Amino acid sequence: MEHPTKRERTTAALVHAALDLFERGGYEQTTVGEIARAAGVTEMTFFRHFPTKEAVLLDDPYDPELIAAVGARPASEPPFLRAARGVRGAWRSLPEPETPVIRRRIRIIALTPSLRGAMWRSTGNTERALVEQLVADGAAPAVARVAAASVLAALVSGLYAWAEAPDGSLAEAIELALDVIDVRP
Amino acid sequence: MEHPTKRERTTAALVHAALDLFERGGYEQTTVGEIARAAGVTEMTFFRHFPTKEAVLLDDPYDPELIAAVGARPASEPPFLRAARGVRGAWRSLPEPETPVIRRRIRIIALTPSLRGAMWRSTGNTERALVEQLVADGAAPAVARVAAASVLAALVSGLYAWAEAPDGSLAEAIELALDVIDVRP
DNA sequence: CCTTGAATGTTAGTCGCTAACATTTGTGAT
DNA sequence: ATCACAAATGTTAGCGACTAACATTCAAGG
């Protein structure tokens, strides 16, 4: 990261410009062309960095880490706890400096109906991956599905709550949400 | 309904054409223009009947009836049971002849990711209306939200399951799904 | 320095969707 | 029946998200 490649720099510029414009004028009202221009680039280039307009907000690289964190927990744990604690751990180890950006993204998502739908779809992918991981380690599919669905639902609801009124750190908010689900031993 | 007005007739023609084309060639691949042409009408006219392309599948008129059915149950029942049983009753009283069309719609939705997202959004509206109804009759907002969300989640999951493998009538499938939630007295 | 591949620009086009205005068509009162 | 009014549809023009094909500039490595 010492020498960010040019591609990384433009991607960052696009994200920055997009967040600014979305917050200022709303998601729907902001044009991809406007974002690109604000980042000193062409509309075409935007789509070379993000497959869709939504992706600039939803494309988060945390998914694989999340799956890995769940996989790292002992397979002897019941799937439900395994998922809940894996997710908890993954978010706890998030570098603090990134949280403000995450918060801006989630706030925009929270107050844009069409983005909430997209968020749901995106979560669906994570859910599938999570189920796959749990089943690969021996969980019954039906159990894995319920576990993944409810843990992710709690996670998302925690994210929304935190974005609206951040009473503490992101990690704390996530843990709070997961506490509702996790039954401590 | 003896004398369907012209508007109703074209709406029906559009729905019919849309279902056919979607099943034949997939939702994303089918153009609004194609649907309109197949219904003997212009693309513009399509949008005079449906606000969006999705709406031809999601625009179902059952929502108000569903809310009414819940409202009709004794307000003395706990919100959760009230919602579950209201929903159950609303679907039970569905005219049988309509179910084949419903099934076609839901199958298409089930296997089109973007439509699943849209379905989620649409359900969100129903959820809000349901919460409103429950709260208006004295339920605590937090309780009402949980009740509405879980009952509707069960409903949707029942719909998907039935659309994929209809082992029985729609009403039976719905009741089966709601049984998972409803605690019989 | 110079070459090669990555990153970007240009142009043109499709599809979902909207607006403004003109035209037809159905329907209700006479 | 008919005639007038309103509902339903057509036409044209255009915006915004997104894609494809091809040309151009830029940036690291030898």
CSV table of C-alpha atoms in Angstrom, one decimal, chain A residues 43-151:
chain,number,residue,atom,x,y,z
A,43,GLU,CA,-18.4,7.6,-17.2
A,44,MET,CA,-16.9,4.6,-19.0
A,45,THR,CA,-14.1,4.4,-16.6
A,46,PHE,CA,-16.5,4.3,-13.7
A,47,PHE,CA,-18.0,1.0,-15.1
A,48,ARG,CA,-14.5,-0.3,-15.5
A,49,HIS,CA,-14.1,-0.1,-11.8
A,50,PHE,CA,-17.6,-1.0,-10.6
A,51,PRO,CA,-20.0,-3.2,-12.5
A,52,THR,CA,-23.0,-1.2,-11.4
A,53,LYS,CA,-23.8,2.1,-9.7
A,54,GLU,CA,-24.8,0.2,-6.5
A,55,ALA,CA,-21.5,-1.6,-6.4
A,56,VAL,CA,-19.7,1.6,-5.3
A,57,LEU,CA,-21.5,1.2,-2.0
A,58,LEU,CA,-22.0,-2.5,-1.7
A,59,ASP,CA,-18.8,-3.9,-3.0
A,60,ASP,CA,-17.2,-4.8,0.3
A,61,PRO,CA,-14.2,-7.0,0.5
A,62,TYR,CA,-15.0,-8.3,3.9
A,63,ASP,CA,-17.1,-11.2,2.8
A,64,PRO,CA,-14.2,-13.7,2.3
A,65,GLU,CA,-12.7,-12.7,5.6
A,66,LEU,CA,-16.0,-13.3,7.3
A,67,ILE,CA,-16.3,-16.7,5.9
A,68,ALA,CA,-12.8,-17.5,6.8
A,69,ALA,CA,-13.4,-16.3,10.4
A,70,VAL,CA,-16.3,-18.6,10.7
A,71,GLY,CA,-14.3,-21.5,9.2
A,72,ALA,CA,-11.5,-20.9,11.7
A,73,ARG,CA,-13.7,-21.6,14.7
A,74,PRO,CA,-13.7,-25.2,15.9
A,75,ALA,CA,-16.0,-27.3,13.8
A,76,SER,CA,-17.2,-29.0,17.1
A,77,GLU,CA,-19.2,-25.9,17.9
A,78,PRO,CA,-22.9,-26.0,17.0
A,79,PRO,CA,-23.3,-24.2,13.6
A,80,PHE,CA,-25.4,-21.4,15.1
A,81,LEU,CA,-22.8,-20.4,17.6
A,82,ARG,CA,-20.0,-20.9,15.2
A,83,ALA,CA,-21.6,-18.5,12.7
A,84,ALA,CA,-22.4,-15.9,15.3
A,85,ARG,CA,-19.0,-15.9,16.9
A,86,GLY,CA,-17.2,-16.1,13.7
A,87,VAL,CA,-19.0,-13.0,12.4
A,88,ARG,CA,-18.4,-11.3,15.7
A,89,GLY,CA,-14.7,-12.0,15.6
A,90,ALA,CA,-14.4,-10.9,11.9
A,91,TRP,CA,-15.9,-7.5,12.6
A,92,ARG,CA,-14.0,-7.0,15.9
A,93,SER,CA,-10.7,-7.3,14.0
A,94,LEU,CA,-11.7,-4.5,11.6
A,95,PRO,CA,-9.1,-1.7,11.4
A,96,GLU,CA,-10.7,1.2,13.2
A,97,PRO,CA,-9.7,3.8,10.6
A,98,GLU,CA,-12.0,2.2,8.1
A,99,THR,CA,-15.2,2.5,10.1
A,100,PRO,CA,-16.1,6.1,9.2
A,101,VAL,CA,-16.3,5.2,5.5
A,102,ILE,CA,-18.3,2.2,6.4
A,103,ARG,CA,-20.7,4.3,8.3
A,104,ARG,CA,-21.2,6.8,5.5
A,105,ARG,CA,-21.9,3.9,3.1
A,106,ILE,CA,-24.4,2.3,5.4
A,107,ARG,CA,-26.3,5.5,6.1
A,108,ILE,CA,-26.8,6.1,2.5
A,109,ILE,CA,-28.0,2.5,2.0
A,110,ALA,CA,-30.3,2.8,5.0
A,111,LEU,CA,-32.2,5.7,3.6
A,112,THR,CA,-32.4,4.6,0.0
A,113,PRO,CA,-35.1,2.0,-0.5
A,114,SER,CA,-33.7,0.5,-3.7
A,115,LEU,CA,-30.4,0.1,-2.0
A,116,ARG,CA,-31.9,-1.7,0.9
A,117,GLY,CA,-33.1,-4.2,-1.7
A,118,ALA,CA,-29.7,-4.4,-3.2
A,119,MET,CA,-28.2,-4.9,0.3
A,120,TRP,CA,-30.6,-7.8,0.8
A,121,ARG,CA,-29.5,-9.4,-2.4
A,122,SER,CA,-25.8,-8.9,-1.5
A,123,THR,CA,-26.4,-10.4,1.9
A,124,GLY,CA,-28.0,-13.4,0.1
A,125,ASN,CA,-24.7,-14.1,-1.5
A,126,THR,CA,-22.9,-14.0,1.8
A,127,GLU,CA,-25.5,-16.2,3.2
A,128,ARG,CA,-25.0,-18.9,0.5
A,129,ALA,CA,-21.2,-18.8,1.1
A,130,LEU,CA,-21.7,-19.1,4.8
A,131,VAL,CA,-24.1,-22.0,4.5
A,132,GLU,CA,-21.6,-23.7,2.2
A,133,GLN,CA,-18.9,-23.3,4.7
A,134,LEU,CA,-21.0,-24.7,7.6
A,135,VAL,CA,-22.2,-27.6,5.6
A,136,ALA,CA,-18.7,-28.4,4.4
A,137,ASP,CA,-17.7,-28.8,8.0
A,138,GLY,CA,-20.5,-31.2,8.7
A,139,ALA,CA,-23.6,-29.1,9.6
A,140,ALA,CA,-27.0,-30.2,8.4
A,141,PRO,CA,-28.1,-28.0,5.5
A,142,ALA,CA,-31.4,-27.1,7.1
A,143,VAL,CA,-29.7,-26.0,10.3
A,144,ALA,CA,-26.9,-24.2,8.4
A,145,ARG,CA,-29.5,-22.2,6.5
A,146,VAL,CA,-31.3,-21.0,9.6
A,147,ALA,CA,-28.1,-20.2,11.3
A,148,ALA,CA,-26.7,-18.2,8.5
A,149,ALA,CA,-29.9,-16.3,7.8
A,150,SER,CA,-30.5,-15.3,11.3
A,151,VAL,CA,-26.9,-14.3,12.1
